[in-house]
Amino acid sequence: ALHICAGDSVMLTASSNATVYWYPLPVGGAPVAIGSVMYTPPLFSTSTFYAESFACGPSTSRVPVTIQVTPGPTVSVSQSSPREAHPQ
């Protein structure tokens, strides 16, 4: 699997002797890209895309590519009651 940070996109490349179609589902659905290269949109959760080639008919199965997304760092802030100024 590929590993990226949340909000990044990635370029996926497939090799085939026919036209490559990229899908977001393992079966059915419409392709999200056509060609040997696909650029994902910015990803915020782990995602899988599937490549399938067509020549005289579809390939026997779609090839999955999983992209693991690492969430960005988080920051939490707490607020305490205000301190009173003490004259010196």
Coordinates of C-alpha atoms in Angstrom, one line a residue:
A1 CA 0.0 0.0 0.0
L2 CA 1.0 3.6 -0.6
H3 CA 1.2 5.9 2.4
I4 CA 0.4 9.6 2.3
C5 CA -0.6 12.4 4.6
A6 CA -4.2 13.6 4.9
G7 CA -5.1 16.1 2.2
D8 CA -2.4 14.9 -0.2
S9 CA -3.1 13.5 -3.7
V10 CA -1.1 10.8 -5.5
M11 CA -0.4 9.8 -9.1
L12 CA -1.2 6.2 -9.9
T13 CA 0.3 4.5 -12.9
A14 CA -0.7 1.2 -14.6
S15 CA 1.0 -0.7 -17.4
S16 CA -1.1 -2.4 -20.0
N17 CA -1.2 -3.3 -23.7
A18 CA -4.7 -1.8 -23.8
T19 CA -6.6 1.2 -22.5
V20 CA -6.7 1.4 -18.7
Y21 CA -9.9 2.5 -16.8
W22 CA -9.7 3.5 -13.1
Y23 CA -12.7 2.8 -10.8
P24 CA -13.5 3.6 -7.2
L25 CA -15.3 0.2 -6.8
P26 CA -14.2 -3.4 -7.3
V27 CA -17.2 -4.2 -9.5
G28 CA -19.5 -1.9 -11.5
G29 CA -19.6 1.8 -11.4
A30 CA -18.3 4.5 -13.7
P31 CA -14.6 5.1 -14.3
V32 CA -13.1 8.1 -12.6
A33 CA -10.1 8.3 -15.0
I34 CA -9.1 6.7 -18.3
G35 CA -5.5 6.2 -19.3
S36 CA -2.3 4.7 -17.7
V37 CA -2.0 7.6 -15.2
M38 CA -4.6 8.7 -12.7
Y39 CA -4.3 11.6 -10.2
T40 CA -6.4 11.2 -7.1
P41 CA -8.2 14.1 -5.5
P42 CA -6.9 15.1 -2.1
L43 CA -7.5 12.1 0.2
F44 CA -8.5 12.3 3.9
S45 CA -9.1 8.7 4.6
T46 CA -7.7 5.4 3.4
S47 CA -8.9 4.7 -0.2
T48 CA -8.7 2.0 -2.8
F49 CA -8.8 2.5 -6.5
Y50 CA -9.1 -0.3 -9.1
A51 CA -7.4 -0.5 -12.6
E52 CA -9.0 -2.5 -15.4
S53 CA -7.9 -2.7 -19.0
F54 CA -10.0 -3.0 -22.1
A55 CA -9.0 -4.2 -25.6
C56 CA -11.4 -6.6 -27.2
G57 CA -13.2 -6.9 -23.9
P58 CA -12.6 -6.2 -20.2
S59 CA -9.8 -7.8 -18.3
T60 CA -10.9 -10.7 -16.0
S61 CA -10.6 -8.7 -12.8
R62 CA -9.7 -5.2 -11.5
V63 CA -6.4 -4.6 -9.9
P64 CA -6.7 -2.8 -6.5
V65 CA -4.3 -0.1 -5.3
T66 CA -4.8 0.9 -1.7
I67 CA -3.6 4.3 -0.4
Q68 CA -3.2 4.5 3.4
V69 CA -3.8 8.0 4.7
T70 CA -2.1 9.1 7.9
P71 CA -4.2 11.8 9.7
G72 CA -2.4 15.1 10.4
P73 CA -1.4 16.1 13.9
T74 CA -4.0 17.4 16.2
V75 CA -3.8 20.2 18.8
S76 CA -6.1 20.7 21.7
V77 CA -6.2 23.9 23.7
S78 CA -7.7 24.3 27.1
Q79 CA -8.7 27.5 28.8
S80 CA -8.4 28.1 32.5
S81 CA -10.1 30.9 34.4
P82 CA -8.4 34.2 34.1
R83 CA -5.9 35.2 36.7
E84 CA -6.6 38.4 38.6
A85 CA -3.9 40.9 38.6
H86 CA -2.3 41.5 42.0
P87 CA -0.9 45.0 42.6
Q88 CA 2.7 45.0 43.8

